[in-house]
Amino acid sequence: MTTRASKRARSDGDAGEAEVSAEVLEAGRVYAAFTQFAQSEHAAIAAMERKVSRIDADLLALLPAEALPARWAQLHVCATANADFVASVFSFAKEAGVLVEPSDGSEARSSGSSIPRDVEPAIDELRAVLHSVVREWSAEGAAERDAIFTPIVAALSAQLESSNGGESAARVLVPGSGLGRLPAELCRAGFDVEANELSLQMLLVGAFVANCMSVEAGAVATIHPFIHQAGNHRSSADQTRSVSFPDVTPLELAAAGSAAGTAAAAAVAAEAEEDDADEEEEEEEEGEEGVDPWFRTVSGDFVELYGVEAPQRDRDDLFDGIVTCWFIDTAPCVLTYINAFFNIMPVGGVWVNYGPLLFHWASPDADEDASDDRFARSLELPWSAVRSAIIKRGFSIEHEEWKEGVTYTANKRSMQRTVFDCVFFVAIKRK
Ligand SMILES: C[S@@+](CC[C@H](N)C(=O)[O-])C[C@H]1O[C@@H](n2cnc3c(N)ncnc32)[C@H](O)[C@@H]1O
């Protein structure tokens, strides 16, 4: 077992964090995506209606009477529910000062009838986040979470000291933390967790769940995440079916874990609350009594914040453990991540990984894909090569296992589900 002091090295990363947030998170487009989400939801259904209206009426007569009008009406009801949830997140983010109306006219563009092309990817990402809500914070996602998060937490607990087992908790970094469920589960297991996430949509929805929702108080929401999946439904009801969430709030998870959990909501709040958090940190360092934040979320690109060239990040005492869950394949070059992980942990540091190698930046014609130069810098490696690079860098792989038939944000009622064989390993920094 490795035991480390639980103080966070926090303030040195803050300046970089603010810069990265402004530069990388495309706040203007995300702002426009939030404001135009409702319009886009209904426009997508109207487009389906238009397509069907071109089909011969005699053919459509083969369908039950009123089936199509009823379907469109139901889809619009579902779209409104999705848009209402997104609007709540938007209000929360604006009130918190995290999402600020851009001065470049992005908001003004929303008055037009069509969605600007550069805003569409940010809207698509919001829709994908609704699928992540199902995975991370609904009862329906429990099976998927149990298959993935449970072995991760068990592996880390077998290697590192948690506050449940000793006086000080090991410090664990979770890059690519999504909506925060895995960091929350690691906190419940007694670790001192720092979450890192790049996507502003993910960060805002995660913060909303943490700060504004409560199962006990009935502050739950219902969405219809599958309305845009055109095919592979067994019935229309499957396309429009609802998912309610959260199944539990981060605060309740915290209560089930360490006593320090009572400040969960404050800790997950976004950058606007950084100043307060810094004050808490100063108080901690001065030895005053207080409640430890539950887990801290740092927004921005992992490499820019923790990579070997990141300011103040070339220290090997930042974290005792790193958990990568469906994350290492988000790198244009996974070797960059391996180097970074090595540099921010001491000898004996533990890296637990679970995921496939669905390299995000792979592109059949990278030179032609001018949308992002990371496509042109992407390196796709097989597990055997990633494995040998991990060992060559100075880790030993203590445990390695294939987890077969794993899903990610799967629609359990769909006639089509993608399954992955994931590599699950525990590596220890040796030199
Ligand atoms: C496939 S998701 C996995 C989310 C979560 N770990 C889970 O298992 O549900 C990958 C996450 O990594 C985030 N991500 C991608 N590139 C990143 C980067 N360079 N720095 C930080 N986060 C990143 C994405 O926004 C996304 O939330």
Tab-separated table of C-alpha atoms and ligand atoms in Angstrom:
chain	number	residue	atom	x	y	z
A	1	MET	CA	0.000	0.000	0.000
A	2	THR	CA	1.227	3.488	-0.785
A	3	THR	CA	0.290	6.312	1.517
A	4	ARG	CA	0.653	9.974	0.661
A	5	ALA	CA	-0.266	13.255	2.245
A	6	SER	CA	-3.547	14.521	0.870
A	7	LYS	CA	-2.766	18.201	0.327
A	8	ARG	CA	-3.582	19.362	-3.157
A	9	ALA	CA	-1.068	21.209	-5.302
A	10	ARG	CA	-3.673	23.580	-6.590
A	11	SER	CA	-2.814	27.198	-6.968
A	12	ASP	CA	0.052	26.680	-9.407
A	13	GLY	CA	-2.270	25.346	-12.098
A	14	ASP	CA	-4.867	28.083	-11.921
A	15	ALA	CA	-3.425	30.696	-14.270
A	16	GLY	CA	-2.954	28.111	-16.989
A	17	GLU	CA	-6.445	26.816	-16.396
A	18	ALA	CA	-8.053	30.184	-17.094
A	19	GLU	CA	-6.089	30.605	-20.316
A	20	VAL	CA	-6.939	27.128	-21.530
A	21	SER	CA	-10.608	27.613	-20.777
A	22	ALA	CA	-10.818	30.757	-22.863
A	23	GLU	CA	-8.780	29.376	-25.703
A	24	VAL	CA	-9.884	25.795	-26.037
A	25	LEU	CA	-13.467	25.560	-24.924
A	26	GLU	CA	-14.943	27.561	-27.786
A	27	ALA	CA	-17.235	29.314	-25.417
A	28	GLY	CA	-18.925	31.338	-28.146
A	29	ARG	CA	-20.033	28.326	-30.124
A	30	VAL	CA	-21.095	26.520	-26.990
A	31	TYR	CA	-23.102	29.569	-25.927
A	32	ALA	CA	-24.818	29.583	-29.321
A	33	ALA	CA	-25.411	25.821	-29.077
A	34	PHE	CA	-27.240	26.273	-25.787
A	35	THR	CA	-29.355	29.144	-27.085
A	36	GLN	CA	-30.202	27.369	-30.338
A	37	PHE	CA	-30.692	23.871	-28.981
A	38	ALA	CA	-34.501	24.022	-28.878
A	39	GLN	CA	-34.676	25.363	-32.416
A	40	SER	CA	-32.322	22.621	-33.600
A	41	GLU	CA	-34.284	19.866	-31.853
A	42	HIS	CA	-37.541	20.861	-33.513
A	43	ALA	CA	-35.859	21.538	-36.870
A	44	ALA	CA	-34.506	17.976	-36.882
A	45	ILE	CA	-38.022	16.603	-36.451
A	46	ALA	CA	-39.405	18.965	-39.076
A	47	ALA	CA	-36.753	17.626	-41.459
A	48	MET	CA	-37.995	14.062	-40.821
A	49	GLU	CA	-41.545	15.228	-41.523
A	50	ARG	CA	-40.465	16.860	-44.811
A	51	LYS	CA	-38.762	13.676	-45.974
A	52	VAL	CA	-41.843	11.602	-45.268
A	53	SER	CA	-44.128	14.124	-46.997
A	54	ARG	CA	-42.351	13.278	-50.278
A	55	ILE	CA	-43.430	9.647	-50.081
A	56	ASP	CA	-46.435	8.559	-52.085
A	57	ALA	CA	-49.664	8.894	-50.061
A	58	ASP	CA	-50.833	5.436	-51.219
A	59	LEU	CA	-47.760	3.895	-49.637
A	60	LEU	CA	-48.142	5.862	-46.423
A	61	ALA	CA	-51.732	4.597	-46.272
A	62	LEU	CA	-50.285	1.186	-45.396
A	63	LEU	CA	-49.408	2.611	-41.991
A	64	PRO	CA	-52.020	2.825	-39.228
A	65	ALA	CA	-54.180	5.931	-39.568
A	66	GLU	CA	-52.787	8.899	-37.649
A	67	ALA	CA	-49.544	7.002	-36.920
A	68	LEU	CA	-47.332	9.621	-38.493
A	69	PRO	CA	-49.022	12.774	-37.139
A	70	ALA	CA	-49.012	11.153	-33.697
A	71	ARG	CA	-45.335	10.308	-34.086
A	72	TRP	CA	-44.376	13.868	-35.042
A	73	ALA	CA	-46.428	15.306	-32.206
A	74	GLN	CA	-44.823	12.957	-29.700
A	75	LEU	CA	-41.315	13.694	-30.989
A	76	HIS	CA	-41.935	17.439	-30.620
A	77	VAL	CA	-43.095	16.897	-27.016
A	78	CYS	CA	-39.875	14.965	-26.340
A	79	ALA	CA	-37.766	17.620	-28.046
A	80	THR	CA	-39.328	20.256	-25.815
A	81	ALA	CA	-38.448	18.218	-22.715
A	82	ASN	CA	-34.827	17.882	-23.862
A	83	ALA	CA	-34.682	21.586	-24.642
A	84	ASP	CA	-36.165	22.465	-21.227
A	85	PHE	CA	-33.381	20.558	-19.487
A	86	VAL	CA	-30.715	22.196	-21.638
A	87	ALA	CA	-32.289	25.602	-20.924
A	88	SER	CA	-32.051	24.918	-17.179
A	89	VAL	CA	-28.356	24.135	-17.515
A	90	PHE	CA	-27.911	27.300	-19.568
A	91	SER	CA	-29.612	29.472	-16.909
A	92	PHE	CA	-27.471	27.900	-14.195
A	93	ALA	CA	-24.288	28.475	-16.195
A	94	LYS	CA	-25.196	32.088	-16.970
A	95	GLU	CA	-26.104	32.825	-13.368
A	96	ALA	CA	-22.843	31.278	-12.191
A	97	GLY	CA	-21.025	33.482	-14.705
A	98	VAL	CA	-19.475	30.440	-16.382
A	99	LEU	CA	-21.198	30.944	-19.714
A	100	VAL	CA	-20.994	34.522	-20.885
A	101	GLU	CA	-22.655	35.957	-23.959
A	102	PRO	CA	-19.899	36.276	-26.568
A	103	SER	CA	-19.145	39.682	-27.956
A	104	ASP	CA	-18.444	38.336	-31.456
A	105	GLY	CA	-22.057	38.177	-32.585
A	106	SER	CA	-22.553	34.413	-32.078
A	107	GLU	CA	-25.694	35.078	-30.112
A	108	ALA	CA	-27.011	37.476	-32.753
A	109	ARG	CA	-26.729	34.742	-35.366
A	110	SER	CA	-29.255	32.708	-33.445
A	111	SER	CA	-32.071	34.981	-34.586
A	112	GLY	CA	-31.874	33.518	-38.089
A	113	SER	CA	-33.977	30.561	-39.150
A	114	SER	CA	-31.133	28.078	-39.682
A	115	ILE	CA	-28.409	26.907	-37.342
A	116	PRO	CA	-24.952	28.188	-38.357
A	117	ARG	CA	-22.763	25.314	-39.566
A	118	ASP	CA	-20.018	26.072	-37.077
A	119	VAL	CA	-22.512	25.743	-34.205
A	120	GLU	CA	-23.861	22.351	-35.312
A	121	PRO	CA	-20.976	20.284	-33.845
A	122	ALA	CA	-21.485	21.973	-30.467
A	123	ILE	CA	-25.210	21.099	-30.621
A	124	ASP	CA	-24.365	17.502	-31.594
A	125	GLU	CA	-22.083	17.373	-28.580
A	126	LEU	CA	-24.927	18.534	-26.339
A	127	ARG	CA	-27.028	15.673	-27.706
A	128	ALA	CA	-24.160	13.252	-27.010
A	129	VAL	CA	-23.960	14.615	-23.463
A	130	LEU	CA	-27.600	13.592	-22.975
A	131	HIS	CA	-26.481	10.013	-23.727
A	132	SER	CA	-23.684	10.411	-21.172
A	133	VAL	CA	-26.312	11.523	-18.650
A	134	VAL	CA	-27.932	8.103	-19.098
A	135	ARG	CA	-24.567	6.333	-18.635
A	136	GLU	CA	-23.389	8.311	-15.646
A	137	TRP	CA	-26.385	9.543	-13.662
A	138	SER	CA	-29.416	7.367	-14.407
A	139	ALA	CA	-30.560	4.054	-12.981
A	140	GLU	CA	-30.597	2.762	-16.548
A	141	GLY	CA	-26.818	3.292	-16.765
A	142	ALA	CA	-26.118	1.203	-13.651
A	143	ALA	CA	-25.198	-1.998	-15.504
A	144	GLU	CA	-22.775	-0.158	-17.782
A	145	ARG	CA	-21.236	1.660	-14.820
A	146	ASP	CA	-20.957	-1.469	-12.694
A	147	ALA	CA	-19.092	-3.292	-15.458
A	148	ILE	CA	-16.556	-0.485	-15.773
A	149	PHE	CA	-16.327	1.671	-12.652
A	150	THR	CA	-16.501	-1.174	-10.105
A	151	PRO	CA	-13.281	-2.947	-11.210
A	152	ILE	CA	-11.515	0.414	-11.511
A	153	VAL	CA	-12.373	1.444	-7.955
A	154	ALA	CA	-11.466	-2.033	-6.640
A	155	ALA	CA	-8.098	-2.026	-8.426
A	156	LEU	CA	-7.189	1.406	-7.121
A	157	SER	CA	-8.329	0.557	-3.602
A	158	ALA	CA	-6.089	-2.513	-3.644
A	159	GLN	CA	-3.070	-0.333	-4.446
A	160	LEU	CA	-3.572	3.023	-2.744
A	161	GLU	CA	-4.612	4.276	0.656
A	162	SER	CA	-8.054	5.824	0.859
A	163	SER	CA	-9.271	7.957	3.749
A	164	ASN	CA	-11.529	5.052	4.704
A	165	GLY	CA	-8.485	2.945	5.437
A	166	GLY	CA	-6.105	5.464	6.940
A	167	GLU	CA	-5.609	9.060	7.952
A	168	SER	CA	-4.768	10.536	4.598
A	169	ALA	CA	-6.254	9.777	1.236
A	170	ALA	CA	-4.230	9.157	-1.888
A	171	ARG	CA	-4.543	11.869	-4.528
A	172	VAL	CA	-6.057	10.621	-7.749
A	173	LEU	CA	-6.395	12.366	-11.104
A	174	VAL	CA	-9.222	11.425	-13.478
A	175	PRO	CA	-8.576	13.016	-16.883
A	176	GLY	CA	-11.521	12.989	-19.296
A	177	SER	CA	-13.899	12.823	-16.347
A	178	GLY	CA	-17.107	13.316	-18.341
A	179	LEU	CA	-20.068	14.190	-16.124
A	180	GLY	CA	-18.196	13.330	-12.929
A	181	ARG	CA	-19.688	9.995	-11.885
A	182	LEU	CA	-16.356	8.149	-11.819
A	183	PRO	CA	-14.652	10.884	-9.738
A	184	ALA	CA	-17.678	10.779	-7.442
A	185	GLU	CA	-17.396	6.996	-7.037
A	186	LEU	CA	-13.674	7.330	-6.319
A	187	CYS	CA	-14.460	9.966	-3.683
A	188	ARG	CA	-16.992	7.642	-2.148
A	189	ALA	CA	-14.230	5.034	-1.956
A	190	GLY	CA	-12.240	7.586	0.049
A	191	PHE	CA	-9.802	9.032	-2.476
A	192	ASP	CA	-8.829	12.668	-2.833
A	193	VAL	CA	-9.857	13.271	-6.434
A	194	GLU	CA	-9.080	15.863	-9.074
A	195	ALA	CA	-11.198	15.576	-12.208
A	196	ASN	CA	-10.141	17.081	-15.518
A	197	GLU	CA	-12.478	17.598	-18.458
A	198	LEU	CA	-12.175	19.474	-21.726
A	199	SER	CA	-15.732	19.659	-23.006
A	200	LEU	CA	-17.630	22.699	-21.754
A	201	GLN	CA	-20.937	20.939	-22.418
A	202	MET	CA	-19.831	18.026	-20.218
A	203	LEU	CA	-18.546	20.376	-17.526
A	204	LEU	CA	-21.748	22.415	-17.387
A	205	VAL	CA	-24.153	19.480	-17.346
A	206	GLY	CA	-21.971	17.732	-14.733
A	207	ALA	CA	-21.931	20.865	-12.587
A	208	PHE	CA	-25.707	21.223	-12.960
A	209	VAL	CA	-26.289	17.672	-11.743
A	210	ALA	CA	-23.979	18.302	-8.802
A	211	ASN	CA	-25.286	21.713	-7.841
A	212	CYS	CA	-28.927	21.895	-8.835
A	213	MET	CA	-30.372	18.403	-8.610
A	214	SER	CA	-31.555	16.412	-5.625
A	215	VAL	CA	-33.370	13.088	-5.567
A	216	GLU	CA	-34.579	13.765	-2.050
A	217	ALA	CA	-36.032	17.167	-2.902
A	218	GLY	CA	-37.546	15.922	-6.156
A	219	ALA	CA	-35.212	18.081	-8.246
A	220	VAL	CA	-34.894	15.478	-10.955
A	221	ALA	CA	-35.318	15.729	-14.706
A	222	THR	CA	-36.660	13.660	-17.558
A	223	ILE	CA	-35.158	13.597	-21.009
A	224	HIS	CA	-35.740	11.638	-24.215
A	225	PRO	CA	-32.207	10.955	-25.396
A	226	PHE	CA	-32.970	8.624	-28.298
A	227	ILE	CA	-35.318	10.691	-30.442
A	228	HIS	CA	-32.586	11.388	-32.987
A	229	GLN	CA	-31.751	7.729	-33.516
A	230	ALA	CA	-33.665	7.189	-36.738
A	231	GLY	CA	-33.536	3.421	-36.992
A	232	ASN	CA	-33.316	0.181	-35.036
A	233	HIS	CA	-36.285	0.849	-32.765
A	234	ARG	CA	-38.594	-2.053	-31.974
A	235	SER	CA	-41.490	0.382	-31.536
A	236	SER	CA	-42.123	4.129	-31.753
A	237	ALA	CA	-42.323	4.127	-27.979
A	238	ASP	CA	-38.682	3.032	-27.828
A	239	GLN	CA	-37.624	6.063	-29.837
A	240	THR	CA	-39.485	8.460	-27.564
A	241	ARG	CA	-38.934	6.674	-24.263
A	242	SER	CA	-37.863	8.779	-21.322
A	243	VAL	CA	-34.966	8.531	-18.907
A	244	SER	CA	-35.164	10.214	-15.516
A	245	PHE	CA	-32.122	11.232	-13.545
A	246	PRO	CA	-30.178	11.439	-11.339
A	247	ASP	CA	-30.458	8.069	-9.633
A	248	VAL	CA	-28.444	9.554	-6.801
A	249	THR	CA	-26.889	12.969	-6.363
A	250	PRO	CA	-23.159	13.531	-5.986
A	251	LEU	CA	-23.926	14.821	-2.500
A	252	GLU	CA	-25.617	11.552	-1.549
A	253	LEU	CA	-22.684	9.606	-2.914
A	254	ALA	CA	-20.392	11.797	-0.872
A	255	ALA	CA	-22.408	11.151	2.260
A	256	ALA	CA	-21.987	7.444	1.647
A	257	GLY	CA	-18.239	7.944	1.460
A	258	SER	CA	-15.961	10.056	3.565
A	259	ALA	CA	-17.230	12.585	6.066
A	260	ALA	CA	-15.480	15.170	3.974
A	261	GLY	CA	-18.125	14.715	1.343
A	262	THR	CA	-20.517	17.378	2.487
A	263	ALA	CA	-18.986	20.043	0.283
A	264	ALA	CA	-19.513	18.110	-2.931
A	265	ALA	CA	-21.619	20.644	-4.706
A	266	ALA	CA	-19.263	23.508	-4.039
A	267	ALA	CA	-16.311	21.524	-5.250
A	268	VAL	CA	-17.841	20.492	-8.528
A	269	ALA	CA	-18.952	24.019	-9.365
A	270	ALA	CA	-17.205	25.514	-12.318
A	271	GLU	CA	-14.471	28.068	-12.689
A	272	ALA	CA	-16.504	30.981	-11.413
A	273	GLU	CA	-16.107	29.561	-7.953
A	274	GLU	CA	-12.360	29.156	-8.184
A	275	ASP	CA	-11.662	32.142	-6.006
A	276	ASP	CA	-13.692	30.706	-3.166
A	277	ALA	CA	-11.971	27.369	-3.576
A	278	ASP	CA	-8.600	29.066	-3.351
A	279	GLU	CA	-9.657	30.665	-0.102
A	280	GLU	CA	-10.605	27.242	1.234
A	281	GLU	CA	-7.216	25.947	0.189
A	282	GLU	CA	-5.477	28.754	2.017
A	283	GLU	CA	-7.508	27.977	5.103
A	284	GLU	CA	-6.521	24.332	4.868
A	285	GLU	CA	-2.891	25.246	4.531
A	286	GLU	CA	-3.131	27.507	7.539
A	287	GLY	CA	-4.346	24.482	9.467
A	288	GLU	CA	-7.818	25.849	10.152
A	289	GLU	CA	-10.650	23.437	10.674
A	290	GLY	CA	-12.903	23.126	7.664
A	291	VAL	CA	-14.547	20.717	5.340
A	292	ASP	CA	-12.387	19.422	2.521
A	293	PRO	CA	-13.823	19.986	-0.906
A	294	TRP	CA	-15.209	16.730	-2.240
A	295	PHE	CA	-13.632	16.675	-5.624
A	296	ARG	CA	-12.216	19.425	-7.686
A	297	THR	CA	-12.815	19.774	-11.399
A	298	VAL	CA	-10.173	21.416	-13.544
A	299	SER	CA	-11.407	22.414	-16.994
A	300	GLY	CA	-9.176	22.315	-20.031
A	301	ASP	CA	-7.019	20.151	-22.214
A	302	PHE	CA	-5.192	17.430	-20.280
A	303	VAL	CA	-1.887	17.903	-22.102
A	304	GLU	CA	-1.912	21.664	-21.732
A	305	LEU	CA	-2.670	21.378	-18.019
A	306	TYR	CA	-0.639	18.329	-16.999
A	307	GLY	CA	1.651	17.540	-19.966
A	308	VAL	CA	5.421	17.727	-19.748
A	309	GLU	CA	5.425	21.279	-21.079
A	310	ALA	CA	2.650	22.567	-18.851
A	311	PRO	CA	3.755	25.286	-16.431
A	312	GLN	CA	4.505	23.909	-12.967
A	313	ARG	CA	3.428	20.424	-13.995
A	314	ASP	CA	6.892	18.854	-14.313
A	315	ARG	CA	6.675	17.545	-10.779
A	316	ASP	CA	6.361	13.939	-9.836
A	317	ASP	CA	4.487	14.536	-6.591
A	318	LEU	CA	1.155	15.803	-7.885
A	319	PHE	CA	-0.817	12.561	-7.782
A	320	ASP	CA	-0.484	9.099	-6.292
A	321	GLY	CA	-2.789	7.593	-8.858
A	322	ILE	CA	-4.274	8.248	-12.277
A	323	VAL	CA	-7.455	6.671	-13.586
A	324	THR	CA	-8.097	6.687	-17.315
A	325	CYS	CA	-11.496	5.402	-18.317
A	326	TRP	CA	-12.285	5.548	-22.034
A	327	PHE	CA	-9.691	8.279	-22.247
A	328	ILE	CA	-6.290	7.259	-23.651
A	329	ASP	CA	-7.654	7.073	-27.193
A	330	THR	CA	-8.686	10.737	-27.059
A	331	ALA	CA	-5.025	11.668	-27.603
A	332	PRO	CA	-3.782	12.564	-31.073
A	333	CYS	CA	-0.671	10.704	-29.904
A	334	VAL	CA	-1.143	8.425	-26.910
A	335	LEU	CA	2.619	8.533	-26.220
A	336	THR	CA	2.120	12.148	-25.087
A	337	TYR	CA	-0.335	10.973	-22.443
A	338	ILE	CA	1.994	8.166	-21.293
A	339	ASN	CA	4.804	10.697	-20.809
A	340	ALA	CA	2.524	13.056	-18.929
A	341	PHE	CA	1.213	10.344	-16.591
A	342	PHE	CA	4.787	9.328	-15.810
A	343	ASN	CA	5.797	12.894	-14.988
A	344	ILE	CA	3.069	13.734	-12.506
A	345	MET	CA	3.380	10.684	-10.243
A	346	PRO	CA	6.144	9.551	-7.888
A	347	VAL	CA	7.813	6.159	-8.099
A	348	GLY	CA	5.153	3.726	-6.866
A	349	GLY	CA	2.364	5.796	-8.449
A	350	VAL	CA	-0.513	3.738	-9.815
A	351	TRP	CA	-2.186	4.077	-13.218
A	352	VAL	CA	-5.452	2.209	-13.758
A	353	ASN	CA	-6.869	2.124	-17.270
A	354	TYR	CA	-10.085	0.782	-18.745
A	355	GLY	CA	-11.102	1.367	-22.324
A	356	PRO	CA	-10.784	0.594	-26.023
A	357	LEU	CA	-8.451	2.146	-28.582
A	358	LEU	CA	-11.019	4.013	-30.655
A	359	PHE	CA	-8.553	6.730	-31.589
A	360	HIS	CA	-10.581	9.929	-31.816
A	361	TRP	CA	-8.347	11.749	-34.273
A	362	ALA	CA	-8.002	8.960	-36.805
A	363	SER	CA	-9.126	10.162	-40.204
A	364	PRO	CA	-8.992	8.443	-43.583
A	365	ASP	CA	-7.732	11.641	-45.177
A	366	ALA	CA	-6.093	13.644	-42.441
A	367	ASP	CA	-4.398	16.055	-44.845
A	368	GLU	CA	-7.744	16.950	-46.331
A	369	ASP	CA	-9.427	17.370	-42.967
A	370	ALA	CA	-8.638	20.980	-42.241
A	371	SER	CA	-11.158	21.311	-39.413
A	372	ASP	CA	-8.528	20.532	-36.785
A	373	ASP	CA	-4.805	19.937	-37.248
A	374	ARG	CA	-4.909	17.136	-34.668
A	375	PHE	CA	-6.246	14.891	-37.447
A	376	ALA	CA	-2.974	15.451	-39.285
A	377	ARG	CA	-0.926	14.598	-36.186
A	378	SER	CA	-2.811	11.461	-35.178
A	379	LEU	CA	-0.978	8.214	-34.439
A	380	GLU	CA	-3.035	5.039	-34.135
A	381	LEU	CA	-1.238	2.213	-32.355
A	382	PRO	CA	-2.295	-1.344	-31.506
A	383	TRP	CA	-2.450	-2.334	-27.846
A	384	SER	CA	0.806	-4.301	-28.207
A	385	ALA	CA	2.677	-1.097	-29.149
A	386	VAL	CA	0.968	1.007	-26.479
A	387	ARG	CA	1.847	-1.679	-23.948
A	388	SER	CA	5.524	-1.765	-24.848
A	389	ALA	CA	5.707	2.062	-24.778
A	390	ILE	CA	4.205	2.071	-21.264
A	391	ILE	CA	6.858	-0.388	-20.083
A	392	LYS	CA	9.699	1.396	-21.895
A	393	ARG	CA	8.676	4.661	-20.256
A	394	GLY	CA	9.190	3.127	-16.840
A	395	PHE	CA	5.932	1.513	-15.743
A	396	SER	CA	5.467	-2.129	-14.924
A	397	ILE	CA	2.110	-3.656	-15.819
A	398	GLU	CA	0.957	-5.492	-12.723
A	399	HIS	CA	-2.392	-6.620	-14.025
A	400	GLU	CA	-3.740	-6.876	-17.550
A	401	GLU	CA	-7.104	-8.186	-18.578
A	402	TRP	CA	-9.456	-8.039	-21.541
A	403	LYS	CA	-12.991	-7.000	-20.680
A	404	GLU	CA	-15.200	-8.236	-23.471
A	405	GLY	CA	-18.553	-7.085	-24.772
A	406	VAL	CA	-18.439	-3.681	-23.063
A	407	THR	CA	-20.795	-0.898	-24.133
A	408	TYR	CA	-20.488	2.879	-23.955
A	409	THR	CA	-23.633	5.035	-23.692
A	410	ALA	CA	-25.564	2.209	-25.324
A	411	ASN	CA	-29.298	2.460	-25.900
A	412	LYS	CA	-30.332	-0.784	-24.234
A	413	ARG	CA	-33.569	-1.006	-26.255
A	414	SER	CA	-31.941	-0.467	-29.633
A	415	MET	CA	-31.688	-3.241	-32.206
A	416	GLN	CA	-28.093	-2.099	-32.750
A	417	ARG	CA	-25.499	-1.792	-30.013
A	418	THR	CA	-21.738	-1.407	-30.410
A	419	VAL	CA	-19.654	-3.572	-28.101
A	420	PHE	CA	-15.973	-3.158	-27.341
A	421	ASP	CA	-13.250	-5.393	-25.994
A	422	CYS	CA	-11.519	-3.125	-23.508
A	423	VAL	CA	-8.050	-3.315	-22.058
A	424	PHE	CA	-8.079	-3.056	-18.282
A	425	PHE	CA	-4.679	-2.704	-16.662
A	426	VAL	CA	-2.921	-1.587	-13.518
A	427	ALA	CA	0.536	-0.100	-14.088
A	428	ILE	CA	3.025	1.062	-11.454
A	429	LYS	CA	5.698	3.703	-12.011
A	430	ARG	CA	8.991	1.948	-11.325
A	431	LYS	CA	11.874	4.329	-12.047
B	1	LIG	C1	-15.170	8.722	-24.026
B	1	LIG	S1	-15.405	10.000	-22.858
B	1	LIG	C2	-15.205	9.155	-21.288
B	1	LIG	C3	-15.867	9.875	-20.147
B	1	LIG	C4	-15.772	9.135	-18.798
B	1	LIG	N1	-14.407	8.901	-18.421
B	1	LIG	C5	-16.545	7.855	-18.838
B	1	LIG	O1	-15.926	6.794	-18.769
B	1	LIG	O2	-17.764	7.914	-18.932
B	1	LIG	C6	-13.896	10.880	-23.005
B	1	LIG	C7	-13.926	12.178	-22.254
B	1	LIG	O3	-12.640	12.794	-22.335
B	1	LIG	C8	-12.810	14.177	-22.611
B	1	LIG	N2	-11.581	14.631	-23.277
B	1	LIG	C9	-11.206	14.394	-24.558
B	1	LIG	N3	-10.012	14.928	-24.800
B	1	LIG	C10	-9.611	15.521	-23.651
B	1	LIG	C11	-8.462	16.245	-23.276
B	1	LIG	N4	-7.482	16.451	-24.142
B	1	LIG	N5	-8.368	16.733	-22.017
B	1	LIG	C12	-9.377	16.503	-21.115
B	1	LIG	N6	-10.502	15.816	-21.425
B	1	LIG	C13	-10.623	15.342	-22.672
B	1	LIG	C14	-14.053	14.238	-23.487
B	1	LIG	O4	-14.642	15.518	-23.487
B	1	LIG	C15	-14.920	13.182	-22.830
B	1	LIG	O5	-15.694	13.701	-21.786
